[in-house]
Coordinates of N, CA and C and ligand atoms in Angstrom, one line a residue:
M1 N -76.7 87.5 -27.9 CA -75.3 87.4 -27.6 C -74.8 85.9 -27.8
T2 N -73.8 85.7 -28.6 CA -73.2 84.4 -28.8 C -72.3 84.0 -27.7
R3 N -71.9 82.7 -27.6 CA -71.0 82.3 -26.6 C -69.7 83.0 -26.7
T4 N -69.2 83.2 -28.0 CA -68.0 84.0 -28.2 C -68.1 85.4 -27.6
H5 N -69.2 86.1 -27.8 CA -69.4 87.4 -27.2 C -69.4 87.4 -25.7
R6 N -70.1 86.4 -25.2 CA -70.1 86.3 -23.7 C -68.7 86.1 -23.1
V7 N -68.0 85.2 -23.8 CA -66.6 84.9 -23.2 C -65.8 86.2 -23.3
W8 N -65.8 86.9 -24.4 CA -65.0 88.1 -24.5 C -65.5 89.2 -23.5
A9 N -66.8 89.3 -23.3 CA -67.3 90.3 -22.3 C -66.8 89.9 -20.9
S10 N -66.8 88.6 -20.6 CA -66.3 88.2 -19.3 C -64.8 88.5 -19.2
R11 N -64.1 88.4 -20.3 CA -62.6 88.7 -20.2 C -62.4 90.2 -19.9
V12 N -63.3 91.1 -20.5 CA -63.2 92.5 -20.2 C -63.3 92.7 -18.7
R13 N -64.3 92.0 -18.1 CA -64.5 92.2 -16.6 C -63.4 91.6 -15.8
A14 N -62.8 90.4 -16.3 CA -61.7 89.8 -15.5 C -60.5 90.7 -15.5
E15 N -60.2 91.3 -16.7 CA -59.0 92.2 -16.8 C -59.2 93.4 -15.9
H16 N -60.4 93.9 -15.9 CA -60.7 95.1 -15.1 C -60.5 94.8 -13.6
R17 N -61.0 93.6 -13.2 CA -60.8 93.2 -11.8 C -59.3 93.0 -11.5
S18 N -58.5 92.5 -12.5 CA -57.1 92.3 -12.2 C -56.4 93.7 -12.0
A19 N -56.8 94.7 -12.8 CA -56.3 96.0 -12.7 C -56.6 96.6 -11.2
A20 N -57.8 96.4 -10.8 CA -58.2 96.9 -9.5 C -57.4 96.1 -8.4
A21 N -57.3 94.8 -8.5 CA -56.6 94.0 -7.5 C -55.2 94.4 -7.4
T22 N -54.5 94.6 -8.6 CA -53.1 95.0 -8.6 C -52.9 96.4 -8.0
A23 N -53.8 97.3 -8.4 CA -53.7 98.7 -7.8 C -53.8 98.7 -6.3
D24 N -54.7 97.8 -5.8 CA -54.9 97.7 -4.4 C -53.7 97.1 -3.7
L25 N -53.1 96.1 -4.4 CA -51.9 95.5 -3.8 C -50.7 96.5 -3.8
L26 N -50.6 97.2 -4.9 CA -49.6 98.2 -5.0 C -49.6 99.2 -3.9
Q27 N -50.8 99.7 -3.6 CA -51.0 100.6 -2.4 C -50.5 100.0 -1.1
R28 N -50.9 98.7 -0.9 CA -50.4 98.1 0.4 C -48.9 97.9 0.4
M29 N -48.4 97.5 -0.8 CA -46.9 97.3 -0.9 C -46.1 98.6 -0.7
I30 N -46.6 99.7 -1.2 CA -46.0 101.0 -0.9 C -46.0 101.3 0.6
T31 N -47.2 101.1 1.2 CA -47.3 101.3 2.6 C -46.3 100.4 3.4
A32 N -46.1 99.2 2.9 CA -45.2 98.2 3.7 C -43.8 98.5 3.4
G33 N -43.5 99.4 2.5 CA -42.0 99.7 2.1 C -41.4 98.6 1.3
A34 N -42.2 98.1 0.3 CA -41.6 97.0 -0.6 C -40.5 97.7 -1.4
P35 N -39.5 96.9 -1.9 CA -38.5 97.4 -2.7 C -39.0 98.1 -4.0
D36 N -38.3 99.2 -4.4 CA -38.7 100.0 -5.5 C -38.9 99.2 -6.8
D37 N -38.0 98.2 -7.1 CA -38.2 97.5 -8.3 C -39.5 96.7 -8.4
L38 N -39.9 96.2 -7.2 CA -41.2 95.5 -7.2 C -42.4 96.4 -7.4
L39 N -42.3 97.6 -6.8 CA -43.3 98.6 -6.9 C -43.5 99.0 -8.4
R40 N -42.4 99.2 -9.1 CA -42.4 99.7 -10.5 C -43.1 98.6 -11.3
V41 N -42.8 97.3 -11.0 CA -43.4 96.3 -11.8 C -44.9 96.2 -11.6
A42 N -45.3 96.4 -10.3 CA -46.7 96.4 -9.9 C -47.4 97.5 -10.7
L43 N -46.8 98.7 -10.7 CA -47.4 99.8 -11.4 C -47.6 99.5 -12.9
R44 N -46.6 98.9 -13.5 CA -46.6 98.5 -14.9 C -47.8 97.6 -15.1
I45 N -48.0 96.6 -14.2 CA -49.0 95.6 -14.3 C -50.4 96.3 -14.3
V46 N -50.6 97.3 -13.4 CA -51.9 98.0 -13.4 C -52.2 98.5 -14.8
G47 N -51.2 99.1 -15.5 CA -51.4 99.7 -16.8 C -51.7 98.5 -17.8
D48 N -50.9 97.4 -17.7 CA -51.1 96.3 -18.6 C -52.6 95.8 -18.5
E49 N -53.1 95.6 -17.3 CA -54.4 95.1 -17.1 C -55.5 96.0 -17.7
L50 N -55.3 97.3 -17.5 CA -56.2 98.3 -18.1 C -56.2 98.1 -19.7
D51 N -54.9 98.0 -20.2 CA -54.8 97.8 -21.7 C -55.5 96.5 -22.1
H52 N -55.3 95.4 -21.3 CA -55.9 94.1 -21.6 C -57.5 94.3 -21.7
A53 N -58.0 95.0 -20.7 CA -59.5 95.2 -20.7 C -59.9 95.9 -21.9
Q54 N -59.2 97.0 -22.3 CA -59.5 97.7 -23.5 C -59.4 96.8 -24.8
L55 N -58.3 96.1 -24.8 CA -58.1 95.2 -26.0 C -59.1 94.1 -26.1
C56 N -59.6 93.6 -24.9 CA -60.6 92.5 -25.0 C -61.9 93.1 -25.5
H57 N -62.2 94.4 -25.1 CA -63.4 95.0 -25.6 C -63.3 95.2 -27.1
K58 N -62.1 95.7 -27.6 CA -61.9 95.9 -29.0 C -62.1 94.5 -29.7
T59 N -61.6 93.4 -29.1 CA -61.8 92.1 -29.8 C -63.3 91.7 -29.8
L60 N -64.0 92.0 -28.7 CA -65.5 91.7 -28.7 C -66.2 92.4 -29.8
V61 N -65.8 93.7 -30.0 CA -66.5 94.5 -31.1 C -66.0 93.9 -32.5
G62 N -64.7 93.6 -32.6 CA -64.2 93.1 -33.8 C -64.8 91.8 -34.2
L63 N -65.3 91.0 -33.2 CA -65.9 89.7 -33.5 C -67.4 89.9 -33.7
G64 N -67.9 91.1 -33.8 CA -69.3 91.4 -34.1 C -70.2 91.7 -32.9
G65 N -69.6 91.8 -31.7 CA -70.3 92.1 -30.5 C -70.7 93.6 -30.6
D66 N -71.7 94.0 -29.8 CA -72.1 95.4 -29.9 C -71.0 96.3 -29.2
G67 N -71.0 97.6 -29.5 CA -69.9 98.4 -29.0 C -70.2 99.0 -27.7
D68 N -71.3 98.7 -27.0 CA -71.6 99.2 -25.7 C -70.5 98.9 -24.7
A69 N -70.4 99.7 -23.7 CA -69.4 99.4 -22.6 C -69.9 98.2 -21.9
V70 N -69.0 97.3 -21.4 CA -69.3 96.1 -20.7 C -69.5 96.6 -19.2
E71 N -70.6 96.2 -18.6 CA -70.9 96.5 -17.2 C -69.9 95.7 -16.3
V72 N -69.2 96.4 -15.4 CA -68.3 95.7 -14.5 C -68.9 95.9 -13.1
E73 N -69.2 94.8 -12.4 CA -69.6 94.8 -11.0 C -68.5 95.4 -10.2
P74 N -68.7 96.4 -9.4 CA -67.7 96.9 -8.6 C -67.4 96.0 -7.4
T75 N -66.1 95.7 -7.1 CA -65.8 94.9 -5.9 C -65.2 95.9 -4.9
L76 N -65.8 96.0 -3.8 CA -65.1 96.8 -2.7 C -64.2 96.0 -1.9
R77 N -63.0 96.5 -1.7 CA -62.0 95.7 -1.0 C -61.9 96.3 0.4
R78 N -61.8 95.4 1.4 CA -61.6 95.9 2.8 C -60.1 95.8 3.0
G79 N -59.5 97.0 3.4 CA -58.1 97.0 3.6 C -57.8 96.3 4.9
P80 N -56.5 96.1 5.2 CA -56.1 95.5 6.5 C -56.5 96.3 7.6
A81 N -57.0 95.7 8.7 CA -57.6 96.4 9.8 C -56.5 97.1 10.7
S82 N -55.3 96.5 10.7 CA -54.2 97.1 11.5 C -52.9 96.9 10.7
L83 N -51.8 97.5 11.2 CA -50.5 97.4 10.6 C -50.0 95.9 10.6
E84 N -50.4 95.2 11.7 CA -50.0 93.8 11.9 C -50.6 93.0 10.7
E85 N -51.8 93.5 10.3 CA -52.5 92.7 9.2 C -51.9 93.0 7.8
L86 N -51.1 94.1 7.7 CA -50.7 94.5 6.4 C -49.9 93.4 5.6
L87 N -48.8 92.9 6.2 CA -48.0 91.9 5.5 C -48.8 90.6 5.2
P88 N -49.6 90.1 6.2 CA -50.4 88.9 5.9 C -51.4 89.1 4.8
S89 N -51.9 90.4 4.7 CA -52.9 90.6 3.6 C -52.2 90.7 2.3
I90 N -50.9 91.2 2.3 CA -50.1 91.3 1.0 C -49.8 89.8 0.6
L91 N -49.4 89.0 1.6 CA -49.1 87.6 1.3 C -50.2 86.9 0.6
R92 N -51.4 87.1 1.2 CA -52.6 86.4 0.6 C -52.8 86.8 -0.8
T93 N -52.7 88.1 -1.1 CA -53.0 88.5 -2.5 C -51.9 88.0 -3.4
V94 N -50.6 88.1 -3.0 CA -49.5 87.6 -3.8 C -49.7 86.2 -4.2
L95 N -50.0 85.3 -3.2 CA -50.2 83.9 -3.4 C -51.4 83.6 -4.4
K96 N -52.5 84.2 -4.0 CA -53.7 83.8 -4.8 C -53.7 84.5 -6.2
V97 N -53.5 85.8 -6.2 CA -53.7 86.5 -7.5 C -52.5 86.2 -8.4
F98 N -51.3 86.2 -7.8 CA -50.1 86.1 -8.7 C -49.4 84.8 -8.8
C99 N -49.0 84.2 -7.6 CA -48.3 82.9 -7.7 C -49.3 81.8 -8.3
F100 N -50.6 81.9 -8.0 CA -51.5 81.0 -8.6 C -52.2 81.6 -9.8
G101 N -52.9 82.7 -9.7 CA -53.8 83.2 -10.7 C -53.0 83.5 -12.0
E102 N -51.9 84.4 -11.8 CA -51.2 84.8 -13.0 C -50.3 83.7 -13.6
T103 N -49.9 82.8 -12.7 CA -49.0 81.7 -13.2 C -49.9 80.7 -14.0
L104 N -51.2 80.5 -13.6 CA -52.1 79.7 -14.4 C -52.5 80.4 -15.7
A105 N -52.5 81.7 -15.7 CA -52.9 82.5 -16.9 C -51.9 82.3 -18.0
V106 N -50.6 82.0 -17.7 CA -49.6 81.9 -18.7 C -50.0 80.8 -19.7
P107 N -50.2 79.5 -19.2 CA -50.5 78.4 -20.2 C -51.9 78.6 -20.8
F108 N -52.9 79.1 -20.0 CA -54.2 79.3 -20.6 C -54.2 80.2 -21.8
F109 N -53.6 81.4 -21.7 CA -53.6 82.3 -22.8 C -52.7 81.8 -23.9
A110 N -51.6 81.1 -23.6 CA -50.7 80.6 -24.7 C -51.5 79.6 -25.5
E111 N -52.4 78.8 -24.8 CA -53.2 77.8 -25.5 C -54.3 78.5 -26.4
M112 N -54.9 79.5 -25.8 CA -55.9 80.2 -26.6 C -55.3 80.8 -27.8
R113 N -54.1 81.3 -27.7 CA -53.4 82.0 -28.8 C -53.1 81.1 -30.0
K114 N -52.8 79.8 -29.6 CA -52.4 78.9 -30.7 C -53.3 78.8 -31.8
N115 N -54.7 78.8 -31.5 CA -55.6 78.6 -32.6 C -56.2 80.0 -33.1
A116 N -55.9 81.0 -32.3 CA -56.6 82.3 -32.6 C -56.1 83.0 -33.9
R117 N -57.1 83.5 -34.6 CA -56.9 84.2 -35.8 C -57.8 85.5 -35.8
G118 N -57.6 86.4 -36.7 CA -58.5 87.6 -36.7 C -58.3 88.4 -35.5
P119 N -59.5 89.1 -35.1 CA -59.4 90.1 -34.0 C -58.8 89.6 -32.7
A120 N -59.0 88.3 -32.5 CA -58.5 87.7 -31.2 C -57.0 87.7 -31.1
R121 N -56.3 87.6 -32.3 CA -54.9 87.2 -32.3 C -54.0 88.4 -31.6
P122 N -54.1 89.6 -32.1 CA -53.2 90.6 -31.5 C -53.5 90.8 -30.0
T123 N -54.7 90.7 -29.6 CA -55.0 90.8 -28.2 C -54.3 89.7 -27.4
L124 N -54.4 88.5 -27.9 CA -53.8 87.4 -27.2 C -52.3 87.4 -27.3
D125 N -51.7 87.9 -28.4 CA -50.3 88.1 -28.5 C -49.8 89.0 -27.3
R126 N -50.5 90.1 -27.1 CA -50.1 91.1 -26.1 C -50.3 90.5 -24.7
I127 N -51.4 89.8 -24.5 CA -51.6 89.2 -23.1 C -50.6 88.2 -22.8
V128 N -50.3 87.3 -23.8 CA -49.3 86.2 -23.5 C -48.0 86.8 -23.2
R129 N -47.6 87.9 -23.9 CA -46.3 88.5 -23.5 C -46.3 89.1 -22.1
D130 N -47.4 89.7 -21.7 CA -47.4 90.3 -20.4 C -47.6 89.3 -19.2
E131 N -48.3 88.2 -19.4 CA -48.6 87.4 -18.3 C -47.3 86.8 -17.7
A132 N -46.3 86.5 -18.5 CA -45.1 85.9 -18.0 C -44.5 86.9 -17.0
V133 N -44.5 88.2 -17.3 CA -44.0 89.3 -16.4 C -44.8 89.3 -15.1
H134 N -46.2 89.2 -15.3 CA -47.1 89.3 -14.1 C -46.8 88.1 -13.2
S135 N -46.6 86.9 -13.7 CA -46.4 85.8 -12.9 C -45.0 85.9 -12.2
K136 N -44.0 86.3 -12.9 CA -42.7 86.5 -12.3 C -42.8 87.5 -11.1
F137 N -43.6 88.6 -11.3 CA -43.7 89.5 -10.2 C -44.3 88.8 -8.9
G138 N -45.1 87.9 -9.1 CA -45.7 87.1 -7.9 C -44.6 86.4 -7.2
W139 N -43.7 85.7 -7.9 CA -42.7 84.9 -7.3 C -41.6 85.8 -6.7
D140 N -41.3 86.9 -7.3 CA -40.3 87.9 -6.8 C -40.9 88.5 -5.5
S141 N -42.2 88.8 -5.5 CA -42.8 89.3 -4.3 C -42.8 88.3 -3.2
L142 N -43.1 87.1 -3.5 CA -43.1 86.0 -2.5 C -41.7 85.9 -1.9
D143 N -40.6 86.0 -2.7 CA -39.2 86.0 -2.2 C -39.0 87.1 -1.2
W144 N -39.5 88.3 -1.6 CA -39.3 89.5 -0.7 C -40.0 89.2 0.7
L145 N -41.2 88.6 0.6 CA -42.0 88.4 1.8 C -41.3 87.3 2.7
L146 N -40.7 86.3 2.0 CA -40.0 85.2 2.7 C -38.8 85.8 3.4
E147 N -38.1 86.7 2.8 CA -36.9 87.4 3.4 C -37.3 88.1 4.7
L148 N -38.5 88.8 4.6 CA -39.0 89.5 5.8 C -39.6 88.7 6.9
G149 N -40.1 87.5 6.5 CA -41.1 86.9 7.3 C -40.6 86.0 8.4
G150 N -39.3 85.6 8.4 CA -38.8 84.8 9.5 C -39.2 83.3 9.3
E151 N -38.8 82.6 10.3 CA -39.0 81.1 10.2 C -40.5 80.6 10.2
D152 N -41.4 81.4 10.8 CA -42.8 80.9 10.9 C -43.5 81.0 9.6
L153 N -42.9 81.8 8.6 CA -43.7 82.1 7.4 C -43.9 80.8 6.5
R154 N -42.8 80.0 6.4 CA -42.9 78.9 5.5 C -44.0 77.9 5.9
P155 N -44.0 77.5 7.2 CA -45.2 76.6 7.5 C -46.5 77.2 7.4
A156 N -46.6 78.5 7.6 CA -47.9 79.2 7.4 C -48.3 79.2 6.0
I157 N -47.4 79.4 5.0 CA -47.7 79.3 3.6 C -48.1 77.9 3.2
G158 N -47.3 76.9 3.7 CA -47.6 75.5 3.5 C -49.1 75.2 3.9
A159 N -49.5 75.7 5.0 CA -50.8 75.4 5.5 C -51.9 76.1 4.6
M160 N -51.6 77.1 3.9 CA -52.6 77.8 3.0 C -52.7 77.1 1.7
L161 N -51.7 76.3 1.3 CA -51.7 75.7 -0.1 C -52.9 74.8 -0.4
P162 N -53.3 73.8 0.5 CA -54.4 72.9 0.1 C -55.6 73.7 -0.3
E163 N -56.0 74.7 0.5 CA -57.2 75.5 0.2 C -57.0 76.3 -1.2
L164 N -55.8 76.8 -1.4 CA -55.6 77.5 -2.7 C -55.8 76.6 -3.9
V165 N -55.1 75.4 -3.8 CA -55.2 74.4 -4.9 C -56.7 74.0 -5.1
Q166 N -57.4 73.8 -4.0 CA -58.8 73.4 -4.1 C -59.7 74.6 -4.7
H167 N -59.3 75.8 -4.3 CA -60.1 76.9 -4.9 C -59.9 77.0 -6.4
F168 N -58.7 76.9 -6.9 CA -58.5 77.0 -8.3 C -59.0 75.8 -9.1
E169 N -58.9 74.6 -8.5 CA -59.5 73.5 -9.2 C -61.0 73.6 -9.3
G170 N -61.6 74.2 -8.2 CA -63.0 74.4 -8.2 C -63.4 75.4 -9.3
V171 N -62.6 76.5 -9.4 CA -62.9 77.5 -10.4 C -63.0 76.9 -11.8
Y172 N -61.9 76.1 -12.1 CA -61.9 75.6 -13.5 C -62.7 74.4 -13.7
A173 N -63.2 73.7 -12.6 CA -64.1 72.6 -12.8 C -65.5 73.1 -13.2
Q174 N -65.7 74.4 -12.9 CA -67.0 75.0 -13.3 C -67.2 75.3 -14.8
R175 N -66.1 75.3 -15.5 CA -66.3 75.6 -16.9 C -67.0 74.4 -17.6
V176 N -67.9 74.8 -18.5 CA -68.7 73.7 -19.2 C -68.5 73.7 -20.7
A177 N -68.1 74.8 -21.3 CA -68.0 74.8 -22.8 C -67.1 73.7 -23.3
E178 N -67.6 72.7 -24.0 CA -66.8 71.7 -24.6 C -67.1 71.8 -26.1
D179 N -66.6 70.9 -26.9 CA -66.9 70.9 -28.4 C -67.0 72.2 -29.0
L180 N -65.9 73.0 -29.0 CA -65.8 74.3 -29.6 C -65.8 74.1 -31.1
S181 N -66.5 75.0 -31.8 CA -66.5 75.0 -33.2 C -65.1 75.6 -33.7
P182 N -64.7 75.4 -35.0 CA -63.5 76.0 -35.5 C -63.6 77.5 -35.4
A183 N -64.7 78.1 -35.6 CA -64.9 79.6 -35.5 C -64.6 80.0 -34.0
E184 N -65.1 79.2 -33.1 CA -64.9 79.6 -31.7 C -63.4 79.5 -31.3
L185 N -62.7 78.4 -31.8 CA -61.3 78.3 -31.6 C -60.5 79.5 -32.2
R186 N -60.9 79.9 -33.4 CA -60.3 81.0 -34.0 C -60.5 82.3 -33.2
A187 N -61.7 82.3 -32.5 CA -62.0 83.5 -31.7 C -61.3 83.4 -30.3
G188 N -60.5 82.4 -30.1 CA -59.7 82.4 -28.9 C -60.4 81.8 -27.7
L189 N -61.4 80.9 -27.9 CA -62.0 80.2 -26.7 C -61.3 79.0 -26.4
L190 N -61.5 78.5 -25.1 CA -60.8 77.3 -24.6 C -61.8 76.4 -24.0
S191 N -61.7 75.1 -24.3 CA -62.7 74.2 -23.8 C -62.5 73.9 -22.3
A192 N -63.6 73.4 -21.7 CA -63.5 73.2 -20.3 C -62.5 72.1 -19.9
S193 N -62.3 71.1 -20.8 CA -61.4 70.0 -20.5 C -59.9 70.6 -20.6
R194 N -59.7 71.5 -21.5 CA -58.3 72.1 -21.6 C -58.0 72.9 -20.4
Y195 N -59.0 73.7 -20.0 CA -58.8 74.5 -18.7 C -58.4 73.6 -17.6
R196 N -59.2 72.5 -17.4 CA -58.9 71.6 -16.2 C -57.6 71.0 -16.3
K197 N -57.3 70.5 -17.5 CA -56.0 69.8 -17.7 C -54.8 70.7 -17.5
L198 N -54.9 71.9 -18.1 CA -53.8 72.9 -17.9 C -53.7 73.4 -16.4
C199 N -54.8 73.5 -15.8 CA -54.8 73.9 -14.4 C -54.1 72.8 -13.5
W200 N -54.5 71.6 -13.7 CA -53.9 70.5 -13.0 C -52.4 70.4 -13.2
R201 N -52.0 70.5 -14.5 CA -50.6 70.4 -14.9 C -49.8 71.5 -14.4
T202 N -50.3 72.7 -14.4 CA -49.6 73.9 -14.0 C -49.4 73.9 -12.4
V203 N -50.5 73.5 -11.7 CA -50.4 73.4 -10.3 C -49.3 72.4 -9.9
N204 N -49.3 71.2 -10.5 CA -48.4 70.2 -10.1 C -47.0 70.3 -10.7
A205 N -46.9 70.8 -11.9 CA -45.5 70.8 -12.5 C -44.8 72.2 -12.4
T206 N -45.6 73.2 -12.0 CA -45.0 74.5 -11.9 C -45.1 75.2 -10.6
I207 N -46.4 75.3 -10.1 CA -46.6 76.1 -8.9 C -46.1 75.4 -7.7
L208 N -46.5 74.2 -7.4 CA -46.0 73.5 -6.2 C -44.5 73.2 -6.2
P209 N -43.9 72.8 -7.3 CA -42.4 72.7 -7.3 C -41.7 74.0 -7.0
R210 N -42.3 75.1 -7.4 CA -41.7 76.4 -7.1 C -41.8 76.7 -5.6
M211 N -42.9 76.3 -5.0 CA -43.1 76.5 -3.5 C -42.1 75.6 -2.8
K212 N -42.0 74.4 -3.3 CA -41.1 73.4 -2.7 C -39.6 73.9 -2.7
A213 N -39.2 74.5 -3.9 CA -37.9 75.0 -4.0 C -37.6 76.1 -3.0
R214 N -38.7 76.7 -2.5 CA -38.5 77.8 -1.5 C -38.6 77.3 -0.1
G215 N -38.5 75.9 0.1 CA -38.6 75.3 1.4 C -39.9 75.2 2.0
I216 N -41.0 75.3 1.2 CA -42.3 75.2 1.7 C -42.9 73.8 1.5
V217 N -43.5 73.2 2.5 CA -44.0 71.9 2.4 C -45.3 71.9 1.6
V218 N -45.4 71.1 0.5 CA -46.5 71.2 -0.4 C -47.4 70.0 -0.3
P219 N -48.7 70.2 -0.6 CA -49.6 69.0 -0.5 C -49.3 68.0 -1.6
E220 N -49.7 66.8 -1.4 CA -49.6 65.7 -2.4 C -50.2 66.1 -3.7
E221 N -49.7 65.5 -4.8 CA -50.2 65.8 -6.1 C -51.7 65.4 -6.1
T222 N -52.5 66.2 -6.7 CA -54.0 65.9 -6.8 C -54.3 65.2 -8.1
P223 N -55.3 64.3 -8.1 CA -55.5 63.5 -9.3 C -56.1 64.4 -10.4
Ligands
FE2_301 FE1 -54.4 90.6 -17.9
FE2_302 FE1 -52.1 89.6 -15.7

């Protein structure tokens, strides 16, 4: 298996995990009585992520990978233990998976798409179009939670931010692939340094300012 095949197989797994995480969030948001328009977007996102998983697999095969199904490790999710835990659990998912995860995905995929040609291109075209919608869903859901949450919520979110920033910087610091070949760039791979740079820039220029605009105290810019 080449590095390109490993990357696309891991993208199949990541898209599948996103579908499961969004379906799980949708179930909790229905239970919590979230507005219908948010629920409809969440439902659409579940379908998008399943499409992305399928498209990533198609790309893997198009790039010469074998046609076997990619094994996906099942992740079991523990639901909130009580009704009091429902909104806090929704908030944690909205922040981590959408306000951070999907908002970071926007520049990552846009950058991968720039050099992509061949089988990677139509898949990345579709993902880039969808990720902007997925990210917006996160911020709209956060606004809904802020409306519900009362005065205590903003400081509570502010207190969660340093750990979230650290988590995502840690995730992208672990990438090692550097010096990508022209063929790997055409296959839609992204170097470790691009991941780190885009992560830092998106956290400081997009995510934290959006938190601040919502009256949430944000941590100092990280180097
Ligand atoms: Fe996706
Ligand atoms: Fe997404």
